[in-house]
Coordinates of C-alpha atoms in Angstrom, one line a residue:
X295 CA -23.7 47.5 -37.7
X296 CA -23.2 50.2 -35.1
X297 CA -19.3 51.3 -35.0
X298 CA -17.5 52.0 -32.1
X299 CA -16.1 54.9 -30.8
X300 CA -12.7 54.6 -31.9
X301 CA -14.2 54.1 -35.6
X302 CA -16.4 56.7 -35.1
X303 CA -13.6 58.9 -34.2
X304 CA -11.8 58.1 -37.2
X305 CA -14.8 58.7 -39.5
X306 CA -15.5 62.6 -38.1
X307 CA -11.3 63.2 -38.2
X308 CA -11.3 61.9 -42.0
X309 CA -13.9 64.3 -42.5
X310 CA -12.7 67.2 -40.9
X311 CA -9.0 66.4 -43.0
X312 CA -11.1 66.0 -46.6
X313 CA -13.8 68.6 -46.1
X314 CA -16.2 65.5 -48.6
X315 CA -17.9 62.8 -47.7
X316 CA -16.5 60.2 -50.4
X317 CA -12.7 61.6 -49.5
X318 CA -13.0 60.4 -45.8
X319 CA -15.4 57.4 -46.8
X320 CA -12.1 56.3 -48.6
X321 CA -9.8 57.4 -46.1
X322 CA -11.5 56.0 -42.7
X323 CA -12.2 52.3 -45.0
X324 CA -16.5 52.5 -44.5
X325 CA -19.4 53.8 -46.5
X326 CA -20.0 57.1 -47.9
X327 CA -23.7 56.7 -45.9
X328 CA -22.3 55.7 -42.6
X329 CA -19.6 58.4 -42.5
X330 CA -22.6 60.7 -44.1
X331 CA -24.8 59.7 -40.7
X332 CA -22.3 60.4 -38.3
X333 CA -21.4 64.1 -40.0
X334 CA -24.6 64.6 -40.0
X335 CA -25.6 63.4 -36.1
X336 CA -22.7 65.6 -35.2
X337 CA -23.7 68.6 -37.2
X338 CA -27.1 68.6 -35.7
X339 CA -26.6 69.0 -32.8
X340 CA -27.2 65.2 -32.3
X341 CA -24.0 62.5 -30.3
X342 CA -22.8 60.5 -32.7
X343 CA -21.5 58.2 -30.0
X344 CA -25.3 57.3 -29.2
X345 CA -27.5 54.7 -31.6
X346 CA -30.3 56.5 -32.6
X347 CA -33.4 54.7 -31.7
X348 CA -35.2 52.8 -34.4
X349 CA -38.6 53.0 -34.4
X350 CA -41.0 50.5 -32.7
X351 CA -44.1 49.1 -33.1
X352 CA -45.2 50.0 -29.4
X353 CA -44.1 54.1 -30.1
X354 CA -48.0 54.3 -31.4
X355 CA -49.5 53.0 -27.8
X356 CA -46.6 55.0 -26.0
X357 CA -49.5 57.3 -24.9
X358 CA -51.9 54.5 -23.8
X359 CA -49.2 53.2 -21.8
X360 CA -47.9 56.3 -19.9
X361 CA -51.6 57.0 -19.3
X362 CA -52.4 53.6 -17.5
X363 CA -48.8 54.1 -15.6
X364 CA -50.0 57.8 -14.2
X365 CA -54.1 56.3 -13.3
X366 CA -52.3 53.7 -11.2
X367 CA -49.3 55.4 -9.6
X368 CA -46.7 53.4 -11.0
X369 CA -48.3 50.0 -9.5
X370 CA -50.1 48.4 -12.7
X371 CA -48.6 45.4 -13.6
X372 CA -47.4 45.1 -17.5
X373 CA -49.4 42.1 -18.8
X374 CA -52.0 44.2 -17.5
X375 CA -51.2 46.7 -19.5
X376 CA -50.5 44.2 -22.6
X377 CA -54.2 43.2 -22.5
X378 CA -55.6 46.6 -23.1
X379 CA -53.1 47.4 -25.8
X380 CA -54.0 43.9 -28.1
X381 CA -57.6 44.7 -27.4
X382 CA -57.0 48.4 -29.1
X383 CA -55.0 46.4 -32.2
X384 CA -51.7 46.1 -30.8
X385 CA -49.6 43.5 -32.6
X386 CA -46.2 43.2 -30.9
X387 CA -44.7 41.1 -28.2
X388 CA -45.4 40.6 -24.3
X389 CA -41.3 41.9 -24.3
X390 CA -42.0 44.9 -25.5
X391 CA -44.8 45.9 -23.4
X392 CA -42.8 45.0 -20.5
X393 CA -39.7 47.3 -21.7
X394 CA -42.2 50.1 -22.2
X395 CA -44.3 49.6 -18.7
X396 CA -40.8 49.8 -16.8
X397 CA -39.6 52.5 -18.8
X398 CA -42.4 54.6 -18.2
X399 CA -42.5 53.8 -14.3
X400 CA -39.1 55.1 -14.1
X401 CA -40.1 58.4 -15.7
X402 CA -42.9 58.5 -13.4
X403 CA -41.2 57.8 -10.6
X404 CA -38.1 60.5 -10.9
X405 CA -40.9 63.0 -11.4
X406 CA -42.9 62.4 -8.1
X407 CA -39.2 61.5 -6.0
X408 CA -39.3 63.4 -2.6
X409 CA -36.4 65.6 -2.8
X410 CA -34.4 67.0 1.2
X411 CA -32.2 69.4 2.1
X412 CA -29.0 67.8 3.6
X413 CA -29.2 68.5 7.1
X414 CA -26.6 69.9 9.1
X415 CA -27.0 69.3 12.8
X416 CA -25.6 72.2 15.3
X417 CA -24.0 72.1 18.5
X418 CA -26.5 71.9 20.9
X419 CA -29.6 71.5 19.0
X420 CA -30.9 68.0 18.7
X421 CA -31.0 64.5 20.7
X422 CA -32.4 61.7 19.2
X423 CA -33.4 58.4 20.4
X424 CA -35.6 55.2 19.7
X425 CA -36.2 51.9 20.7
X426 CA -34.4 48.6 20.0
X427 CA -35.5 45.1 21.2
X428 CA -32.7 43.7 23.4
X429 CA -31.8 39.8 24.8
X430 CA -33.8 38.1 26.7
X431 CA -32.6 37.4 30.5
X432 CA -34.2 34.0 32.4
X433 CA -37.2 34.2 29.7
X434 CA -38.2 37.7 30.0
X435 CA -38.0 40.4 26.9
X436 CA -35.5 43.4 27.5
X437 CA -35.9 46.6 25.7
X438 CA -32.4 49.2 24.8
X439 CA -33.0 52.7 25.3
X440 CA -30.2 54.4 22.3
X441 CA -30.0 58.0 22.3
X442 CA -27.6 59.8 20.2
X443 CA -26.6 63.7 20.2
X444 CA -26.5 64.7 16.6
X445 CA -23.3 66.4 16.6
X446 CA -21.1 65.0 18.7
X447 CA -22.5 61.2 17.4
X448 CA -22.3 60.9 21.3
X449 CA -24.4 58.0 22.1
X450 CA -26.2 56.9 25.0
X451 CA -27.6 53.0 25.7
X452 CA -29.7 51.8 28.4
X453 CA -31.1 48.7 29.2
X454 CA -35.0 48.7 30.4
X455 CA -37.3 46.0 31.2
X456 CA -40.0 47.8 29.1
X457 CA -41.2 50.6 27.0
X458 CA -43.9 52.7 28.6
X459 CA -44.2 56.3 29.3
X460 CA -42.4 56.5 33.4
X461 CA -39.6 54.1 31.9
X462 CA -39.1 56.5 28.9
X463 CA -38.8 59.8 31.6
X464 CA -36.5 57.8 33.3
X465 CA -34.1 56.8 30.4
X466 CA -34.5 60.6 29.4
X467 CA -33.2 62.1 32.7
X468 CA -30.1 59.1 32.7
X469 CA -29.2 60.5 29.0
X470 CA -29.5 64.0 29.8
X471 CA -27.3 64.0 32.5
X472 CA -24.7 62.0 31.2
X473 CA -24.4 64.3 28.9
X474 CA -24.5 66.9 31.0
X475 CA -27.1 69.2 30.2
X476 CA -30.4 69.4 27.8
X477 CA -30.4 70.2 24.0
X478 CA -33.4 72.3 22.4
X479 CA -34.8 69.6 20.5
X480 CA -35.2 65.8 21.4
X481 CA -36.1 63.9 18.2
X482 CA -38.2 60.5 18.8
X483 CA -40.6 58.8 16.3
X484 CA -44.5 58.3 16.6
X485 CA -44.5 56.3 19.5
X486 CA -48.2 56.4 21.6
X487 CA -46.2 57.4 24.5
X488 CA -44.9 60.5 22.6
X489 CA -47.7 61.2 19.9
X490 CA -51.2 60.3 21.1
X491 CA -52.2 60.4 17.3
X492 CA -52.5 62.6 14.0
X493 CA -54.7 64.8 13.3
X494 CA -54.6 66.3 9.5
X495 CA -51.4 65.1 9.5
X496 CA -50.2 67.7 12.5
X497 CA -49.4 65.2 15.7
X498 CA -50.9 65.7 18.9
X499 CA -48.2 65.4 21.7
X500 CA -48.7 63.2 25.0
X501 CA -49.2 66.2 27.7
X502 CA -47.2 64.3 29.9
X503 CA -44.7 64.5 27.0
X504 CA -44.4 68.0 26.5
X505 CA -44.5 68.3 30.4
X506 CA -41.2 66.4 30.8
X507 CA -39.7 69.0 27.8
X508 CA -40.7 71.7 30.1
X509 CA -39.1 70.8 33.1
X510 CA -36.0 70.0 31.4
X511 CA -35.9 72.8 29.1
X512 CA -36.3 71.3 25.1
X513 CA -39.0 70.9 23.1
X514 CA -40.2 66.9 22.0
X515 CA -40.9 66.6 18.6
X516 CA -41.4 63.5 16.1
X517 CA -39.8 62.9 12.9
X518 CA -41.4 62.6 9.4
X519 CA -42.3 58.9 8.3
X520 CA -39.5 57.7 6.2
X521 CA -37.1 60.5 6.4
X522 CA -33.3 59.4 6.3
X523 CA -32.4 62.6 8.2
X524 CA -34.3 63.0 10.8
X525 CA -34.6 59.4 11.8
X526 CA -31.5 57.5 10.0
X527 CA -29.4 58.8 12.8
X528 CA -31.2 56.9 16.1
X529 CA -31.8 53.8 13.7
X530 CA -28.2 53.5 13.4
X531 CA -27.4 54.1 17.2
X532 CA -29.9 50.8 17.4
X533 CA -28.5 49.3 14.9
X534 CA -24.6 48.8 15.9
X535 CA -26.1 48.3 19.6
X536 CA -27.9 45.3 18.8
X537 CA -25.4 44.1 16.6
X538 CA -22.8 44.3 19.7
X539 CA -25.5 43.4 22.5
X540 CA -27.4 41.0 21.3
X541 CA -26.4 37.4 21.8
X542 CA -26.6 36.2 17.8
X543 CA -25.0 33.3 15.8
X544 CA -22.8 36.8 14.0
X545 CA -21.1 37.7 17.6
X546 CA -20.9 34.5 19.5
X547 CA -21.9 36.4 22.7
X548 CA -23.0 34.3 25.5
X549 CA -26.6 34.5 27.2
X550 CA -26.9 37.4 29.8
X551 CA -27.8 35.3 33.5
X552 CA -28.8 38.7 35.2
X553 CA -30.2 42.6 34.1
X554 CA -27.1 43.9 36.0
X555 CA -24.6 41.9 33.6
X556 CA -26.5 43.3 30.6
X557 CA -26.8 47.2 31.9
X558 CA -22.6 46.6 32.6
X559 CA -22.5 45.4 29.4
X560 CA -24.0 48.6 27.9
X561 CA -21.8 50.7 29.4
X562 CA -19.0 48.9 28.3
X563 CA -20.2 49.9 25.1
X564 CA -20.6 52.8 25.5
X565 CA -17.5 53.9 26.4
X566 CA -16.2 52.1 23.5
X567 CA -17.6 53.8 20.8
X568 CA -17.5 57.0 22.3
X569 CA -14.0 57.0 22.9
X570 CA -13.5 55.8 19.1
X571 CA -12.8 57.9 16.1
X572 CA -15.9 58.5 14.2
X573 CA -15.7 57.5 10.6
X574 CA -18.5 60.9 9.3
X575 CA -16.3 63.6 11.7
X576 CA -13.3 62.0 11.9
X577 CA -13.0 62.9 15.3
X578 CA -14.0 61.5 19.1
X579 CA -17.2 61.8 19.9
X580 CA -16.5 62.6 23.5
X581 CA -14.1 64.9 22.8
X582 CA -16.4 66.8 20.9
X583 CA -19.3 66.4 23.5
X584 CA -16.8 68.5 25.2
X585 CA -17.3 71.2 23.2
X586 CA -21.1 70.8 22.6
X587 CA -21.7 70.8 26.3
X588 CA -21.0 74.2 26.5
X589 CA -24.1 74.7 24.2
X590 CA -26.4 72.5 26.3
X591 CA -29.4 74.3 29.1
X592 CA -28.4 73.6 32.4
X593 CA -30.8 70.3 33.9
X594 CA -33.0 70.8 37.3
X595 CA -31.8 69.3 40.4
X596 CA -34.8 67.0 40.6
X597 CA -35.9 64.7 38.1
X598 CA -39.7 64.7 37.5
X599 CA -42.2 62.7 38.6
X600 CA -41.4 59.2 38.1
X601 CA -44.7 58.1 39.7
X602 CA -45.4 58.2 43.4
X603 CA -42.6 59.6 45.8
X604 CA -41.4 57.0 48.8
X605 CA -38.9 56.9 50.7
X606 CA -36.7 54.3 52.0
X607 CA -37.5 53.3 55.7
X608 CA -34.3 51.8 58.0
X609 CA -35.9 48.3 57.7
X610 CA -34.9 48.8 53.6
X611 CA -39.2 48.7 52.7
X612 CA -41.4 50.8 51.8
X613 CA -44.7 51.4 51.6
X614 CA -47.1 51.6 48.6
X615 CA -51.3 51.3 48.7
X616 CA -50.2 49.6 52.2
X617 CA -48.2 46.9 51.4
X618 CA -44.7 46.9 52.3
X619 CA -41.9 46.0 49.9
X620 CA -38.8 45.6 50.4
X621 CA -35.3 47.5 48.6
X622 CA -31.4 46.5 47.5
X623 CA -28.7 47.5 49.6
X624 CA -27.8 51.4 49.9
X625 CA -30.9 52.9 49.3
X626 CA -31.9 53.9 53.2
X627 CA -33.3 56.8 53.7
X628 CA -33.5 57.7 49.7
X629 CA -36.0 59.1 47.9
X630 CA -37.6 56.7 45.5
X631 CA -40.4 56.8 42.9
X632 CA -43.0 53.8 42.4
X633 CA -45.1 53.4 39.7
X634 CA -47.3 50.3 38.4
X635 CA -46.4 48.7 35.5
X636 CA -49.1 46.2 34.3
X637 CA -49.0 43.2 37.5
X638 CA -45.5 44.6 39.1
X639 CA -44.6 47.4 41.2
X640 CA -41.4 49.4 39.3
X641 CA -39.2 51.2 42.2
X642 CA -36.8 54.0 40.5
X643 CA -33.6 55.5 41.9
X644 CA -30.8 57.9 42.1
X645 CA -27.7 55.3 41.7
X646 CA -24.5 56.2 42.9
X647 CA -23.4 57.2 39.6
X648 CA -26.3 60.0 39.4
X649 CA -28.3 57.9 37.0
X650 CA -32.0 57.3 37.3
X651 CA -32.6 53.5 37.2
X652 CA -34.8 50.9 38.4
X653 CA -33.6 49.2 41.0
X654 CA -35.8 46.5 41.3
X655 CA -39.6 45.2 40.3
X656 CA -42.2 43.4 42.9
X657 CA -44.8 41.4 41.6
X658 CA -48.1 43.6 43.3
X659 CA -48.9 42.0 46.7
X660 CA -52.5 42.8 48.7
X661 CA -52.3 44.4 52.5
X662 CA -51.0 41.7 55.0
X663 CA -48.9 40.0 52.9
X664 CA -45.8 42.0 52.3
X665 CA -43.0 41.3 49.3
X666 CA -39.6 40.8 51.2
X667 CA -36.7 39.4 49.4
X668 CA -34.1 37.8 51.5
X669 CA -31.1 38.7 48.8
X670 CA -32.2 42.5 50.0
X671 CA -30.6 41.3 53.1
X672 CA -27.4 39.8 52.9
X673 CA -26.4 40.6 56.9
X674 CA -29.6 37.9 57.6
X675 CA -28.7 35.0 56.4
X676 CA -31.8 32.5 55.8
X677 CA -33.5 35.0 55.8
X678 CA -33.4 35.6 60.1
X679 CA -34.7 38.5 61.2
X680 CA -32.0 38.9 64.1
X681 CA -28.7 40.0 63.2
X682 CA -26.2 37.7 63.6
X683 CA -23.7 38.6 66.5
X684 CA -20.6 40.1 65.2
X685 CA -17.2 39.7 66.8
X686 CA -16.7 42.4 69.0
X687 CA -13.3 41.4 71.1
X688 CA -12.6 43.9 74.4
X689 CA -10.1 41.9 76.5
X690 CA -6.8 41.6 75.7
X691 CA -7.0 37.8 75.4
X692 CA -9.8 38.0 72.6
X693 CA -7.6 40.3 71.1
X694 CA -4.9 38.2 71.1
X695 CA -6.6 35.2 69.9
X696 CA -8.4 37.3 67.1
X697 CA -4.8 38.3 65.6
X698 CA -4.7 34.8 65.1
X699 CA -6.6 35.4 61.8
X700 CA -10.0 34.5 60.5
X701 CA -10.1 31.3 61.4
X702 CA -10.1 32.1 65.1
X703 CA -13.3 34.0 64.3
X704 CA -15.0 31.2 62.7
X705 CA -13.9 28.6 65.4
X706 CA -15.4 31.0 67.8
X707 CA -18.5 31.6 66.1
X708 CA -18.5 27.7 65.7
X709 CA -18.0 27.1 69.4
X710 CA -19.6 29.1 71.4
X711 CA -23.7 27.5 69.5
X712 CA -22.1 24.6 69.9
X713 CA -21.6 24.5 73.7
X714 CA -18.1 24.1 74.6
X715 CA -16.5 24.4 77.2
X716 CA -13.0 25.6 78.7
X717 CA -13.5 28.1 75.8
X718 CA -11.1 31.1 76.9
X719 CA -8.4 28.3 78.1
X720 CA -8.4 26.7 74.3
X721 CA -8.2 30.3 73.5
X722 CA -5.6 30.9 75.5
X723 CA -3.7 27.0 74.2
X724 CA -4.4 28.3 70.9
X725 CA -2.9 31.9 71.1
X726 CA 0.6 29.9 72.7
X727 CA 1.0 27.3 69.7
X728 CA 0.4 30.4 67.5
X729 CA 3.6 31.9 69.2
X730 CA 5.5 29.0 69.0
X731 CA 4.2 27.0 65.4
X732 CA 3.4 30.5 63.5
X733 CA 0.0 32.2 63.4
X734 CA -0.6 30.9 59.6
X735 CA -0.8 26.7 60.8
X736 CA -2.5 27.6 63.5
X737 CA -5.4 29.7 61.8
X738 CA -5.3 27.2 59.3
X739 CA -6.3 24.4 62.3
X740 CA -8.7 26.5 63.7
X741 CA -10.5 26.9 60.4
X742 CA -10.4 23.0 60.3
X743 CA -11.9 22.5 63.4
X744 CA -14.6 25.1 63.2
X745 CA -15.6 22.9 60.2
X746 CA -15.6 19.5 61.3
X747 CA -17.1 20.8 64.4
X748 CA -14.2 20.1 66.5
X749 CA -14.0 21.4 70.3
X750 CA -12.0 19.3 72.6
X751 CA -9.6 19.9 74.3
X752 CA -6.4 18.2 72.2
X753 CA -8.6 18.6 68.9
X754 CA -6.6 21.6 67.7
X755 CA -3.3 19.3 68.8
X756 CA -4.2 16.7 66.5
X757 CA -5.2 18.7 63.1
X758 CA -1.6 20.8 63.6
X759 CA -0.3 17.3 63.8
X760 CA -2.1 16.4 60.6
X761 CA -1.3 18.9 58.7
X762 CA 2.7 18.9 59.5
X763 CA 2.8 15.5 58.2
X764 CA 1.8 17.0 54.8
X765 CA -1.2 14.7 54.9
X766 CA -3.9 15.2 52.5
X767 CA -7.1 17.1 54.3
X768 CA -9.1 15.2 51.8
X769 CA -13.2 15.7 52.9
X770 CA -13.8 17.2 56.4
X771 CA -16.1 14.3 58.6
X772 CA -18.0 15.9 60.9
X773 CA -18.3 13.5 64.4
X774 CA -22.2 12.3 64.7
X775 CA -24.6 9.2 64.9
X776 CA -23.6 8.6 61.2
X777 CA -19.7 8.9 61.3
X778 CA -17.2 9.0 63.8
X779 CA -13.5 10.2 64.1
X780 CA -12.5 7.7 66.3
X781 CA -9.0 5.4 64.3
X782 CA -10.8 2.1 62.6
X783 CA -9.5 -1.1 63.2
X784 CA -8.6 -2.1 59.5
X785 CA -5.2 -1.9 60.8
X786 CA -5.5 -5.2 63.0
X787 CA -6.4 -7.5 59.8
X788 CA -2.7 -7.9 58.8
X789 CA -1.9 -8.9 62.8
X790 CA -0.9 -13.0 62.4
X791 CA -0.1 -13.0 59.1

């Protein structure tokens, strides 16, 4: 019966108090052999806290079996193994051979582990980034772009419709001037659009690649295939993003409706984690991008080539392979880069912010029919080509009646399509009961009447009468074939009774 420490304890003190094996035998209470064992264990070198192992009936295959483990690299299954030894005479049990095959794999395997030097990143020296798969908006797959500077644990995401090589320029230019400069190394994985393919195990860079390290000052290189420290660092960056970005049954977040909620989302997030303490440094991570920025190259003024230069015409189009397409708000007279992507047309800009982004995609068109979106031009409503006329008053009566508020504007805008006439004396009434009733009731009426379509002459009389009785508004009726504004005569049915 093996004896625990405590009694084992007791044993070796007896001894070393009697100097004879039958003396501490009688003074610990056991056997003259067990306390002989333990003296013995201990005086050989041996811990006499340990069992020893008994001998088994497997130790004579032990051999057989750490020879079919090293032939098969620690894959060979052990009632494989169990087979072979009962063919060569083995007599023991399946349990055995299993206890012996797992034994052995774990010899084998702490012998052929990989062993790393921790790394220690440096100010300056390394950007990483990979790819996560985002949310999908209206049916369509999203990509996030996470980039993260090894030191600071500054970290960078941007949403992108896909993955290819101009969209991955793009996202690179966006991170590397948010951060304000360019590191020497940027760390990716074996992506085609960064390694074009192996060759002896030494990767061949995409030369468009090692073009866009050249204009912005840092080398691209790829990680090693299942290295925790060259590639744990971007994993986790996609990791966390994903976790807060991603609509899941874990957060609860709703759907995204539109790309521009999603990329505000992102930098929402961003700002959040890079204003919070990091739990490896202990510190902020854009306080300490403070500090590495003064490490980072300086960036070129001009980003490179995102595909073929355009620019913005005053009619907010432009024109690629002769087919005119049409830009968002703000971007006239810009500079912008096209490229095709598949059946669509990507346009890339400057934004405000300084960012490279795409600011929108055109499904490819032929020459002659042009791609104008009417959302492109929200001062053409229904998509007219001819501006609407803008108020523009020069007398002092237009003036006047314009203080009114902006129901005078509508009113007149109302109006004036719908041929009335006497305009400038209504004008005129209206600007008087302002003076005397307040310019609020009046605007208020105006707005009424430009509504329900409303022109006569004691129209505007009758809504400020309305409304100073505190009578409900209830749905404007517009006067027409259908309905009419004239009183009913439900009000006769009581007469007689």
């Amino acid at each position: 019966m093996t004896k625990s420490d405590t009694e084992i304890m007791e044993i070796l003190e007896a001894y070393d108090l009697t100097g004879t094996v039958w003396s501490a035998a009688a003074l610990a209470g056991h056997d003259p052999k067990t306390v002989k064992r333990y003296v013995e264990a201990r005086n050989c070198g041996r811990n006499p806290y340990e069992r020893e192992p008994r001998s088994k009936m497997i130790d004579a295959f032990g051999e057989k079996v750490e020879e079919r483990v090293e032939q098969s690299k620690a894959t060979i299954r052990a009632d494989v193994v169990h087979e072979k030894l009962v063919k060569m005479g083995y007599r023991g049990s399946a349990r055995s051979t299993r206890r012996a095959v797992t034994a052995a794999k774990a010899a084998w395997k702490a012998g052929k582990r990989r062993t790393y030097r921790p790394w220690i990143p440096e100010p300056g020296r390394w950007l990483q980034f990979d790819w996560g798969e985002g949310p999908r908006i209206a049916g369509r797959r999203t990509w996030l772009f996470c980039a993260w500077l090894s030191w600071s644990r500054f970290r960078v995401v941007i949403p992108v419709w896909d993955c290819t090589l101009g969209t991955l320029v793009a996202c690179l230019d966006t991170t590397l001037r948010r951060i304000g400069g360019a590191p020497t190394y940027v760390l990716t994985d074996n992506a085609k659009t960064v390694t074009v393919k192996h060759s002896a195990g030494i990767p061949v860079r995409h030369p468009q690649m090692v073009a866009a390290g050249r204009h912005y000052g840092c080398q691209v290189v790829s990680c090693v295939p299942y290295d925790p420290e060259s590639k744990g660092g971007a994993e986790a960056t996609v990791r966390i993003a994903k976790a807060d970005l991603v609509p899941t049954n874990a957060n609860l977040l709703a759907v995204y409706d539109t790309f521009t909620e999603l990329a505000d989302a992102c930098l929402t997030w961003c700002d959040a984690v890079n204003s919070r303490r990091h739990r490896a440094t202990g510190q902020i991570p854009a306080s300490r991008l403070d500090v590495e920025r003064t490490t980072l190259h300086v960036l070129p003024v001009e980003p490179l080539a995102l595909g073929e230069e355009r620019l913005v015409g005053s009619d907010r189009t432009i024109s690629f392979n002769s087919v005119r397409y049409s830009t968002p708000p703000g971007y006239t007279g810009a500079k912008v880069w096209c490229r095709v992507v598949g059946e669509e047309l990507s346009i890339t800009a400057r934004t405000n912010s300084g960012d490279l982004s795409e600011i929108w995609r055109h499904q490819l068109s032929t020459p002659g029919v042009p791609q104008i979106i009417d959302a492109h031009y929200p001062d053409h409503p229904d998509g007219r080509s001819i501006h609407q006329p803008r108020l523009r008053p020069r007398s002092e009566a237009e003036i006047a009646f314009m203080g009114i508020g902006p129901g005078a504007g509508r009113w007149l805008k109302e109006a004036g399509p719908a041929g009335a006439v006497r305009i400038r004396a209504k004008m005129a009434r209206a600007v008087e009961l302002a003076t005397v009733l307040g310019s609020d009731h009046v605007d208020q009426a105006l707005g009424l009447a430009a509504t329900a379509g409303r022109f006569a002459d004691d129209d505007l009389l009758s809504i400020l009468g309305h409304t100073a009785d505190s009578k409900p508004a209830g749905e404007v009726v517009r006067a027409g074939e259908a309905h009419s504004v004239q009183n009913g005569t439900i009000g006769w049915q009581a007469l007689g009774q």
